[in-house]
JSON list of C-alpha atoms in Angstrom, two decimals:
[
{"chain": "A", "resi": 1, "resn": "UNK", "atom": "CA", "xyz": [-81.67, -112.22, 130.10]},
{"chain": "A", "resi": 2, "resn": "UNK", "atom": "CA", "xyz": [-80.74, -115.19, 132.29]},
{"chain": "A", "resi": 3, "resn": "UNK", "atom": "CA", "xyz": [-77.68, -117.09, 131.09]},
{"chain": "A", "resi": 4, "resn": "UNK", "atom": "CA", "xyz": [-77.13, -114.84, 128.09]},
{"chain": "A", "resi": 5, "resn": "UNK", "atom": "CA", "xyz": [-74.32, -116.85, 126.49]},
{"chain": "A", "resi": 6, "resn": "UNK", "atom": "CA", "xyz": [-73.20, -114.73, 123.54]},
{"chain": "A", "resi": 7, "resn": "UNK", "atom": "CA", "xyz": [-76.09, -112.25, 123.91]},
{"chain": "A", "resi": 8, "resn": "UNK", "atom": "CA", "xyz": [-77.91, -113.34, 120.77]},
{"chain": "A", "resi": 9, "resn": "UNK", "atom": "CA", "xyz": [-81.40, -113.53, 122.32]},
{"chain": "A", "resi": 10, "resn": "UNK", "atom": "CA", "xyz": [-81.14, -110.12, 123.99]},
{"chain": "A", "resi": 11, "resn": "UNK", "atom": "CA", "xyz": [-79.78, -108.47, 120.88]},
{"chain": "A", "resi": 12, "resn": "UNK", "atom": "CA", "xyz": [-82.51, -110.05, 118.76]},
{"chain": "A", "resi": 13, "resn": "UNK", "atom": "CA", "xyz": [-85.25, -108.97, 121.19]},
{"chain": "A", "resi": 14, "resn": "UNK", "atom": "CA", "xyz": [-83.75, -105.47, 121.27]},
{"chain": "A", "resi": 15, "resn": "UNK", "atom": "CA", "xyz": [-83.91, -105.19, 117.48]},
{"chain": "A", "resi": 16, "resn": "UNK", "atom": "CA", "xyz": [-87.53, -106.36, 117.56]},
{"chain": "A", "resi": 17, "resn": "UNK", "atom": "CA", "xyz": [-88.78, -104.25, 120.49]},
{"chain": "A", "resi": 18, "resn": "UNK", "atom": "CA", "xyz": [-86.20, -101.50, 121.17]},
{"chain": "A", "resi": 19, "resn": "UNK", "atom": "CA", "xyz": [-86.03, -101.82, 124.95]},
{"chain": "A", "resi": 20, "resn": "UNK", "atom": "CA", "xyz": [-84.75, -98.95, 127.09]},
{"chain": "A", "resi": 21, "resn": "UNK", "atom": "CA", "xyz": [-82.37, -101.19, 129.02]},
{"chain": "A", "resi": 22, "resn": "UNK", "atom": "CA", "xyz": [-81.37, -104.86, 128.89]},
{"chain": "A", "resi": 23, "resn": "UNK", "atom": "CA", "xyz": [-79.22, -106.68, 131.42]},
{"chain": "A", "resi": 24, "resn": "UNK", "atom": "CA", "xyz": [-77.60, -109.92, 130.31]},
{"chain": "A", "resi": 25, "resn": "UNK", "atom": "CA", "xyz": [-76.80, -112.08, 133.32]},
{"chain": "A", "resi": 26, "resn": "UNK", "atom": "CA", "xyz": [-73.97, -114.50, 132.48]},
{"chain": "A", "resi": 27, "resn": "UNK", "atom": "CA", "xyz": [-71.60, -116.23, 134.90]},
{"chain": "A", "resi": 28, "resn": "UNK", "atom": "CA", "xyz": [-68.89, -117.27, 132.40]},
{"chain": "A", "resi": 29, "resn": "UNK", "atom": "CA", "xyz": [-66.43, -114.42, 131.84]},
{"chain": "A", "resi": 30, "resn": "UNK", "atom": "CA", "xyz": [-65.44, -115.68, 128.35]},
{"chain": "A", "resi": 31, "resn": "UNK", "atom": "CA", "xyz": [-69.06, -115.18, 127.31]},
{"chain": "A", "resi": 32, "resn": "UNK", "atom": "CA", "xyz": [-69.10, -111.69, 128.82]},
{"chain": "A", "resi": 33, "resn": "UNK", "atom": "CA", "xyz": [-66.26, -110.76, 126.46]},
{"chain": "A", "resi": 34, "resn": "UNK", "atom": "CA", "xyz": [-68.20, -112.14, 123.48]},
{"chain": "A", "resi": 35, "resn": "UNK", "atom": "CA", "xyz": [-71.35, -110.29, 124.58]},
{"chain": "A", "resi": 36, "resn": "UNK", "atom": "CA", "xyz": [-69.38, -107.04, 124.73]},
{"chain": "A", "resi": 37, "resn": "UNK", "atom": "CA", "xyz": [-68.05, -107.64, 121.20]},
{"chain": "A", "resi": 38, "resn": "UNK", "atom": "CA", "xyz": [-71.57, -108.36, 119.90]},
{"chain": "A", "resi": 39, "resn": "UNK", "atom": "CA", "xyz": [-72.93, -105.24, 121.57]},
{"chain": "A", "resi": 40, "resn": "UNK", "atom": "CA", "xyz": [-70.16, -103.17, 120.02]},
{"chain": "A", "resi": 41, "resn": "UNK", "atom": "CA", "xyz": [-70.53, -104.77, 116.58]},
{"chain": "A", "resi": 42, "resn": "UNK", "atom": "CA", "xyz": [-74.24, -103.95, 116.57]},
{"chain": "A", "resi": 43, "resn": "UNK", "atom": "CA", "xyz": [-73.65, -100.42, 117.96]},
{"chain": "A", "resi": 44, "resn": "UNK", "atom": "CA", "xyz": [-75.99, -100.90, 120.92]},
{"chain": "A", "resi": 45, "resn": "UNK", "atom": "CA", "xyz": [-75.87, -98.66, 123.98]},
{"chain": "A", "resi": 46, "resn": "UNK", "atom": "CA", "xyz": [-78.75, -100.07, 126.01]},
{"chain": "A", "resi": 47, "resn": "UNK", "atom": "CA", "xyz": [-77.48, -103.62, 126.66]},
{"chain": "A", "resi": 48, "resn": "UNK", "atom": "CA", "xyz": [-75.27, -104.30, 129.68]},
{"chain": "A", "resi": 49, "resn": "UNK", "atom": "CA", "xyz": [-73.61, -107.64, 130.49]},
{"chain": "A", "resi": 50, "resn": "UNK", "atom": "CA", "xyz": [-73.43, -108.59, 134.17]},
{"chain": "A", "resi": 51, "resn": "UNK", "atom": "CA", "xyz": [-70.98, -111.30, 135.25]},
{"chain": "A", "resi": 52, "resn": "UNK", "atom": "CA", "xyz": [-73.14, -113.12, 137.80]},
{"chain": "A", "resi": 53, "resn": "UNK", "atom": "CA", "xyz": [-74.45, -116.62, 138.53]},
{"chain": "A", "resi": 54, "resn": "UNK", "atom": "CA", "xyz": [-78.24, -116.80, 138.13]},
{"chain": "A", "resi": 55, "resn": "UNK", "atom": "CA", "xyz": [-78.49, -118.60, 141.46]},
{"chain": "A", "resi": 56, "resn": "UNK", "atom": "CA", "xyz": [-77.16, -115.43, 143.15]},
{"chain": "A", "resi": 57, "resn": "UNK", "atom": "CA", "xyz": [-79.59, -113.02, 141.46]},
{"chain": "A", "resi": 58, "resn": "UNK", "atom": "CA", "xyz": [-81.69, -112.38, 144.57]},
{"chain": "A", "resi": 59, "resn": "UNK", "atom": "CA", "xyz": [-78.59, -111.09, 146.37]},
{"chain": "A", "resi": 60, "resn": "UNK", "atom": "CA", "xyz": [-78.05, -108.37, 143.73]},
{"chain": "A", "resi": 61, "resn": "UNK", "atom": "CA", "xyz": [-81.52, -107.41, 142.44]},
{"chain": "A", "resi": 62, "resn": "UNK", "atom": "CA", "xyz": [-84.78, -106.58, 144.18]},
{"chain": "A", "resi": 63, "resn": "UNK", "atom": "CA", "xyz": [-87.85, -108.78, 144.13]},
{"chain": "A", "resi": 64, "resn": "UNK", "atom": "CA", "xyz": [-90.27, -108.29, 141.21]},
{"chain": "A", "resi": 65, "resn": "UNK", "atom": "CA", "xyz": [-88.07, -105.68, 139.47]},
{"chain": "A", "resi": 66, "resn": "UNK", "atom": "CA", "xyz": [-87.91, -107.17, 135.95]},
{"chain": "A", "resi": 67, "resn": "UNK", "atom": "CA", "xyz": [-90.55, -106.36, 133.34]},
{"chain": "A", "resi": 68, "resn": "UNK", "atom": "CA", "xyz": [-89.33, -109.01, 130.91]},
{"chain": "A", "resi": 69, "resn": "UNK", "atom": "CA", "xyz": [-87.04, -112.01, 131.38]},
{"chain": "A", "resi": 70, "resn": "UNK", "atom": "CA", "xyz": [-85.56, -114.04, 128.55]},
{"chain": "A", "resi": 71, "resn": "UNK", "atom": "CA", "xyz": [-84.21, -117.46, 129.45]},
{"chain": "A", "resi": 72, "resn": "UNK", "atom": "CA", "xyz": [-82.53, -119.92, 127.10]},
{"chain": "A", "resi": 73, "resn": "UNK", "atom": "CA", "xyz": [-80.91, -122.59, 129.34]},
{"chain": "A", "resi": 74, "resn": "UNK", "atom": "CA", "xyz": [-77.16, -123.13, 129.08]},
{"chain": "A", "resi": 75, "resn": "UNK", "atom": "CA", "xyz": [-75.49, -124.89, 126.20]},
{"chain": "A", "resi": 76, "resn": "UNK", "atom": "CA", "xyz": [-72.98, -127.58, 127.06]},
{"chain": "A", "resi": 77, "resn": "UNK", "atom": "CA", "xyz": [-70.50, -129.55, 124.99]},
{"chain": "A", "resi": 78, "resn": "UNK", "atom": "CA", "xyz": [-72.09, -132.97, 124.46]},
{"chain": "A", "resi": 79, "resn": "UNK", "atom": "CA", "xyz": [-68.84, -134.85, 125.04]},
{"chain": "A", "resi": 80, "resn": "UNK", "atom": "CA", "xyz": [-67.50, -132.85, 127.97]},
{"chain": "A", "resi": 81, "resn": "UNK", "atom": "CA", "xyz": [-70.57, -131.31, 129.65]},
{"chain": "A", "resi": 82, "resn": "UNK", "atom": "CA", "xyz": [-68.64, -128.05, 129.86]},
{"chain": "A", "resi": 83, "resn": "UNK", "atom": "CA", "xyz": [-69.93, -124.72, 128.64]},
{"chain": "A", "resi": 84, "resn": "UNK", "atom": "CA", "xyz": [-69.43, -124.29, 124.92]},
{"chain": "A", "resi": 85, "resn": "UNK", "atom": "CA", "xyz": [-68.68, -120.97, 123.24]},
{"chain": "A", "resi": 86, "resn": "UNK", "atom": "CA", "xyz": [-70.20, -122.25, 119.98]},
{"chain": "A", "resi": 87, "resn": "UNK", "atom": "CA", "xyz": [-73.87, -123.22, 120.54]},
{"chain": "A", "resi": 88, "resn": "UNK", "atom": "CA", "xyz": [-74.24, -124.46, 116.95]},
{"chain": "A", "resi": 89, "resn": "UNK", "atom": "CA", "xyz": [-71.59, -127.19, 116.93]},
{"chain": "A", "resi": 90, "resn": "UNK", "atom": "CA", "xyz": [-71.93, -130.41, 118.97]},
{"chain": "A", "resi": 91, "resn": "UNK", "atom": "CA", "xyz": [-73.90, -128.84, 121.78]},
{"chain": "A", "resi": 92, "resn": "UNK", "atom": "CA", "xyz": [-77.15, -129.37, 123.59]},
{"chain": "A", "resi": 93, "resn": "UNK", "atom": "CA", "xyz": [-79.11, -127.69, 126.31]},
{"chain": "A", "resi": 94, "resn": "UNK", "atom": "CA", "xyz": [-78.10, -129.26, 129.58]},
{"chain": "A", "resi": 95, "resn": "UNK", "atom": "CA", "xyz": [-79.41, -128.73, 133.08]},
{"chain": "A", "resi": 96, "resn": "UNK", "atom": "CA", "xyz": [-80.08, -130.86, 136.10]},
{"chain": "A", "resi": 97, "resn": "UNK", "atom": "CA", "xyz": [-83.62, -130.96, 137.52]},
{"chain": "A", "resi": 98, "resn": "UNK", "atom": "CA", "xyz": [-82.31, -129.08, 140.58]},
{"chain": "A", "resi": 99, "resn": "UNK", "atom": "CA", "xyz": [-80.81, -126.34, 138.35]},
{"chain": "A", "resi": 100, "resn": "UNK", "atom": "CA", "xyz": [-84.02, -126.04, 136.34]},
{"chain": "A", "resi": 101, "resn": "UNK", "atom": "CA", "xyz": [-86.05, -125.68, 139.52]},
{"chain": "A", "resi": 102, "resn": "UNK", "atom": "CA", "xyz": [-83.67, -123.01, 140.80]},
{"chain": "A", "resi": 103, "resn": "UNK", "atom": "CA", "xyz": [-83.79, -121.08, 137.50]},
{"chain": "A", "resi": 104, "resn": "UNK", "atom": "CA", "xyz": [-87.61, -120.99, 137.51]},
{"chain": "A", "resi": 105, "resn": "UNK", "atom": "CA", "xyz": [-87.64, -119.94, 141.19]},
{"chain": "A", "resi": 106, "resn": "UNK", "atom": "CA", "xyz": [-85.29, -117.04, 140.31]},
{"chain": "A", "resi": 107, "resn": "UNK", "atom": "CA", "xyz": [-87.52, -116.02, 137.40]},
{"chain": "A", "resi": 108, "resn": "UNK", "atom": "CA", "xyz": [-90.49, -116.03, 139.78]},
{"chain": "A", "resi": 109, "resn": "UNK", "atom": "CA", "xyz": [-88.51, -113.92, 142.28]},
{"chain": "A", "resi": 110, "resn": "UNK", "atom": "CA", "xyz": [-87.40, -111.30, 139.76]},
{"chain": "A", "resi": 111, "resn": "UNK", "atom": "CA", "xyz": [-90.47, -111.01, 137.48]},
{"chain": "A", "resi": 112, "resn": "UNK", "atom": "CA", "xyz": [-92.85, -108.22, 138.38]},
{"chain": "A", "resi": 113, "resn": "UNK", "atom": "CA", "xyz": [-96.58, -109.13, 138.59]},
{"chain": "A", "resi": 114, "resn": "UNK", "atom": "CA", "xyz": [-97.36, -107.41, 135.25]},
{"chain": "A", "resi": 115, "resn": "UNK", "atom": "CA", "xyz": [-94.24, -108.77, 133.50]},
{"chain": "A", "resi": 116, "resn": "UNK", "atom": "CA", "xyz": [-93.59, -111.66, 131.12]},
{"chain": "A", "resi": 117, "resn": "UNK", "atom": "CA", "xyz": [-90.85, -114.25, 130.81]},
{"chain": "A", "resi": 118, "resn": "UNK", "atom": "CA", "xyz": [-89.88, -115.79, 127.48]},
{"chain": "A", "resi": 119, "resn": "UNK", "atom": "CA", "xyz": [-88.37, -119.22, 127.96]},
{"chain": "A", "resi": 120, "resn": "UNK", "atom": "CA", "xyz": [-86.78, -121.09, 125.05]},
{"chain": "A", "resi": 121, "resn": "UNK", "atom": "CA", "xyz": [-86.52, -124.78, 125.76]},
{"chain": "A", "resi": 122, "resn": "UNK", "atom": "CA", "xyz": [-86.04, -128.16, 124.10]},
{"chain": "A", "resi": 123, "resn": "UNK", "atom": "CA", "xyz": [-89.36, -129.50, 122.85]},
{"chain": "A", "resi": 124, "resn": "UNK", "atom": "CA", "xyz": [-88.56, -133.01, 124.14]},
{"chain": "A", "resi": 125, "resn": "UNK", "atom": "CA", "xyz": [-88.25, -131.72, 127.72]},
{"chain": "A", "resi": 126, "resn": "UNK", "atom": "CA", "xyz": [-91.14, -129.26, 127.82]},
{"chain": "A", "resi": 127, "resn": "UNK", "atom": "CA", "xyz": [-93.18, -131.28, 130.37]},
{"chain": "A", "resi": 128, "resn": "UNK", "atom": "CA", "xyz": [-90.37, -130.84, 132.94]},
{"chain": "A", "resi": 129, "resn": "UNK", "atom": "CA", "xyz": [-90.60, -127.10, 132.51]},
{"chain": "A", "resi": 130, "resn": "UNK", "atom": "CA", "xyz": [-94.40, -127.07, 132.72]},
{"chain": "A", "resi": 131, "resn": "UNK", "atom": "CA", "xyz": [-94.17, -128.88, 136.08]},
{"chain": "A", "resi": 132, "resn": "UNK", "atom": "CA", "xyz": [-91.88, -126.13, 137.38]},
{"chain": "A", "resi": 133, "resn": "UNK", "atom": "CA", "xyz": [-94.35, -123.45, 136.23]},
{"chain": "A", "resi": 134, "resn": "UNK", "atom": "CA", "xyz": [-97.11, -125.12, 138.23]},
{"chain": "A", "resi": 135, "resn": "UNK", "atom": "CA", "xyz": [-94.89, -125.48, 141.30]},
{"chain": "A", "resi": 136, "resn": "UNK", "atom": "CA", "xyz": [-94.00, -121.77, 141.16]},
{"chain": "A", "resi": 137, "resn": "UNK", "atom": "CA", "xyz": [-97.57, -120.60, 140.37]},
{"chain": "A", "resi": 138, "resn": "UNK", "atom": "CA", "xyz": [-96.54, -119.19, 136.99]},
{"chain": "A", "resi": 139, "resn": "UNK", "atom": "CA", "xyz": [-99.01, -119.21, 134.12]},
{"chain": "A", "resi": 140, "resn": "UNK", "atom": "CA", "xyz": [-98.38, -120.02, 130.48]},
{"chain": "A", "resi": 141, "resn": "UNK", "atom": "CA", "xyz": [-100.06, -117.34, 128.38]},
{"chain": "A", "resi": 142, "resn": "UNK", "atom": "CA", "xyz": [-98.61, -118.39, 125.02]},
{"chain": "A", "resi": 143, "resn": "UNK", "atom": "CA", "xyz": [-96.35, -121.03, 123.57]},
{"chain": "A", "resi": 144, "resn": "UNK", "atom": "CA", "xyz": [-94.79, -121.56, 120.19]},
{"chain": "A", "resi": 145, "resn": "UNK", "atom": "CA", "xyz": [-93.53, -124.93, 118.99]},
{"chain": "A", "resi": 146, "resn": "UNK", "atom": "CA", "xyz": [-90.52, -124.48, 116.71]},
{"chain": "A", "resi": 147, "resn": "UNK", "atom": "CA", "xyz": [-89.97, -127.14, 114.10]},
{"chain": "A", "resi": 148, "resn": "UNK", "atom": "CA", "xyz": [-86.64, -127.69, 112.38]},
{"chain": "A", "resi": 149, "resn": "UNK", "atom": "CA", "xyz": [-86.93, -129.61, 109.12]},
{"chain": "A", "resi": 150, "resn": "UNK", "atom": "CA", "xyz": [-90.50, -130.63, 110.07]},
{"chain": "A", "resi": 151, "resn": "UNK", "atom": "CA", "xyz": [-89.51, -132.07, 113.47]},
{"chain": "A", "resi": 152, "resn": "UNK", "atom": "CA", "xyz": [-90.33, -130.39, 116.80]},
{"chain": "A", "resi": 153, "resn": "UNK", "atom": "CA", "xyz": [-87.06, -128.99, 118.18]},
{"chain": "A", "resi": 154, "resn": "UNK", "atom": "CA", "xyz": [-87.78, -126.16, 120.64]},
{"chain": "A", "resi": 155, "resn": "UNK", "atom": "CA", "xyz": [-90.68, -124.53, 122.40]},
{"chain": "A", "resi": 156, "resn": "UNK", "atom": "CA", "xyz": [-90.94, -120.92, 123.50]},
{"chain": "A", "resi": 157, "resn": "UNK", "atom": "CA", "xyz": [-93.16, -120.31, 126.51]},
{"chain": "A", "resi": 158, "resn": "UNK", "atom": "CA", "xyz": [-94.43, -116.88, 127.44]},
{"chain": "A", "resi": 159, "resn": "UNK", "atom": "CA", "xyz": [-95.27, -116.95, 131.13]},
{"chain": "A", "resi": 160, "resn": "UNK", "atom": "CA", "xyz": [-96.78, -114.52, 133.60]},
{"chain": "A", "resi": 161, "resn": "UNK", "atom": "CA", "xyz": [-97.83, -114.38, 137.23]},
{"chain": "A", "resi": 162, "resn": "UNK", "atom": "CA", "xyz": [-101.30, -113.33, 136.08]},
{"chain": "A", "resi": 163, "resn": "UNK", "atom": "CA", "xyz": [-103.74, -116.01, 134.95]},
{"chain": "A", "resi": 164, "resn": "UNK", "atom": "CA", "xyz": [-105.31, -115.78, 131.55]},
{"chain": "A", "resi": 165, "resn": "UNK", "atom": "CA", "xyz": [-108.40, -117.52, 130.26]},
{"chain": "A", "resi": 166, "resn": "UNK", "atom": "CA", "xyz": [-107.01, -118.34, 126.86]},
{"chain": "A", "resi": 167, "resn": "UNK", "atom": "CA", "xyz": [-103.57, -119.76, 126.11]},
{"chain": "A", "resi": 168, "resn": "UNK", "atom": "CA", "xyz": [-102.36, -118.74, 122.66]},
{"chain": "A", "resi": 169, "resn": "UNK", "atom": "CA", "xyz": [-100.55, -121.33, 120.59]},
{"chain": "A", "resi": 170, "resn": "UNK", "atom": "CA", "xyz": [-98.71, -121.34, 117.28]},
{"chain": "A", "resi": 171, "resn": "UNK", "atom": "CA", "xyz": [-96.13, -123.25, 115.28]},
{"chain": "A", "resi": 172, "resn": "UNK", "atom": "CA", "xyz": [-93.01, -121.91, 113.58]},
{"chain": "A", "resi": 173, "resn": "UNK", "atom": "CA", "xyz": [-91.28, -123.91, 110.86]},
{"chain": "A", "resi": 174, "resn": "UNK", "atom": "CA", "xyz": [-87.57, -123.42, 110.09]},
{"chain": "A", "resi": 175, "resn": "UNK", "atom": "CA", "xyz": [-85.07, -125.07, 107.80]},
{"chain": "A", "resi": 176, "resn": "UNK", "atom": "CA", "xyz": [-81.36, -125.60, 108.43]},
{"chain": "A", "resi": 177, "resn": "UNK", "atom": "CA", "xyz": [-80.65, -122.75, 105.98]},
{"chain": "A", "resi": 178, "resn": "UNK", "atom": "CA", "xyz": [-81.79, -120.02, 108.36]},
{"chain": "A", "resi": 179, "resn": "UNK", "atom": "CA", "xyz": [-79.96, -121.48, 111.35]},
{"chain": "A", "resi": 180, "resn": "UNK", "atom": "CA", "xyz": [-76.70, -121.95, 109.49]},
{"chain": "A", "resi": 181, "resn": "UNK", "atom": "CA", "xyz": [-76.42, -118.27, 108.59]},
{"chain": "A", "resi": 182, "resn": "UNK", "atom": "CA", "xyz": [-77.84, -115.96, 111.29]},
{"chain": "A", "resi": 183, "resn": "UNK", "atom": "CA", "xyz": [-75.41, -113.28, 110.08]},
{"chain": "A", "resi": 184, "resn": "UNK", "atom": "CA", "xyz": [-77.85, -112.66, 107.22]},
{"chain": "A", "resi": 185, "resn": "UNK", "atom": "CA", "xyz": [-80.06, -110.97, 109.80]},
{"chain": "A", "resi": 186, "resn": "UNK", "atom": "CA", "xyz": [-77.67, -109.57, 112.44]},
{"chain": "A", "resi": 187, "resn": "UNK", "atom": "CA", "xyz": [-73.92, -109.17, 112.90]},
{"chain": "A", "resi": 188, "resn": "UNK", "atom": "CA", "xyz": [-73.27, -111.74, 115.62]},
{"chain": "A", "resi": 189, "resn": "UNK", "atom": "CA", "xyz": [-69.71, -112.81, 116.41]}
]
């Protein structure tokens, strides 16, 4: 996972698919500590946090070595534009166009030709991301619009280096209830 934050996406995907090994790439050491606590709390032995900046990934990992990449761009405090430990309170996804371009280039570098990347992004900014896919010759094979209280909030893209004839599409509708208590599903700290 690129920019794993607290590790929630990787842990969730692991519960759904039971991967052999997951690396969570996170550059903020405070988050690494939280990831370790979440891994321990959920008694997982196949998830490993790596304290590394995504922009440096090609210096530490070989080209086309990842089968699956999960990317949920960084959360920032709205008032301070600093990383926030709590992604639920007063935060937003923040990135500069240059950062976004770099992140997608690194996904393209690391993703093997048969692999898939799952990218969770703000619905309002999805056209920016689609432009980066085109620039990097990545193909959308599926996307899911996620609605919160009947308003589009996020989009999840599944991308691949291999072209497909048919792009799958679906909608997911959530209420604030499910987002306010994720501990009902997993033991996240």
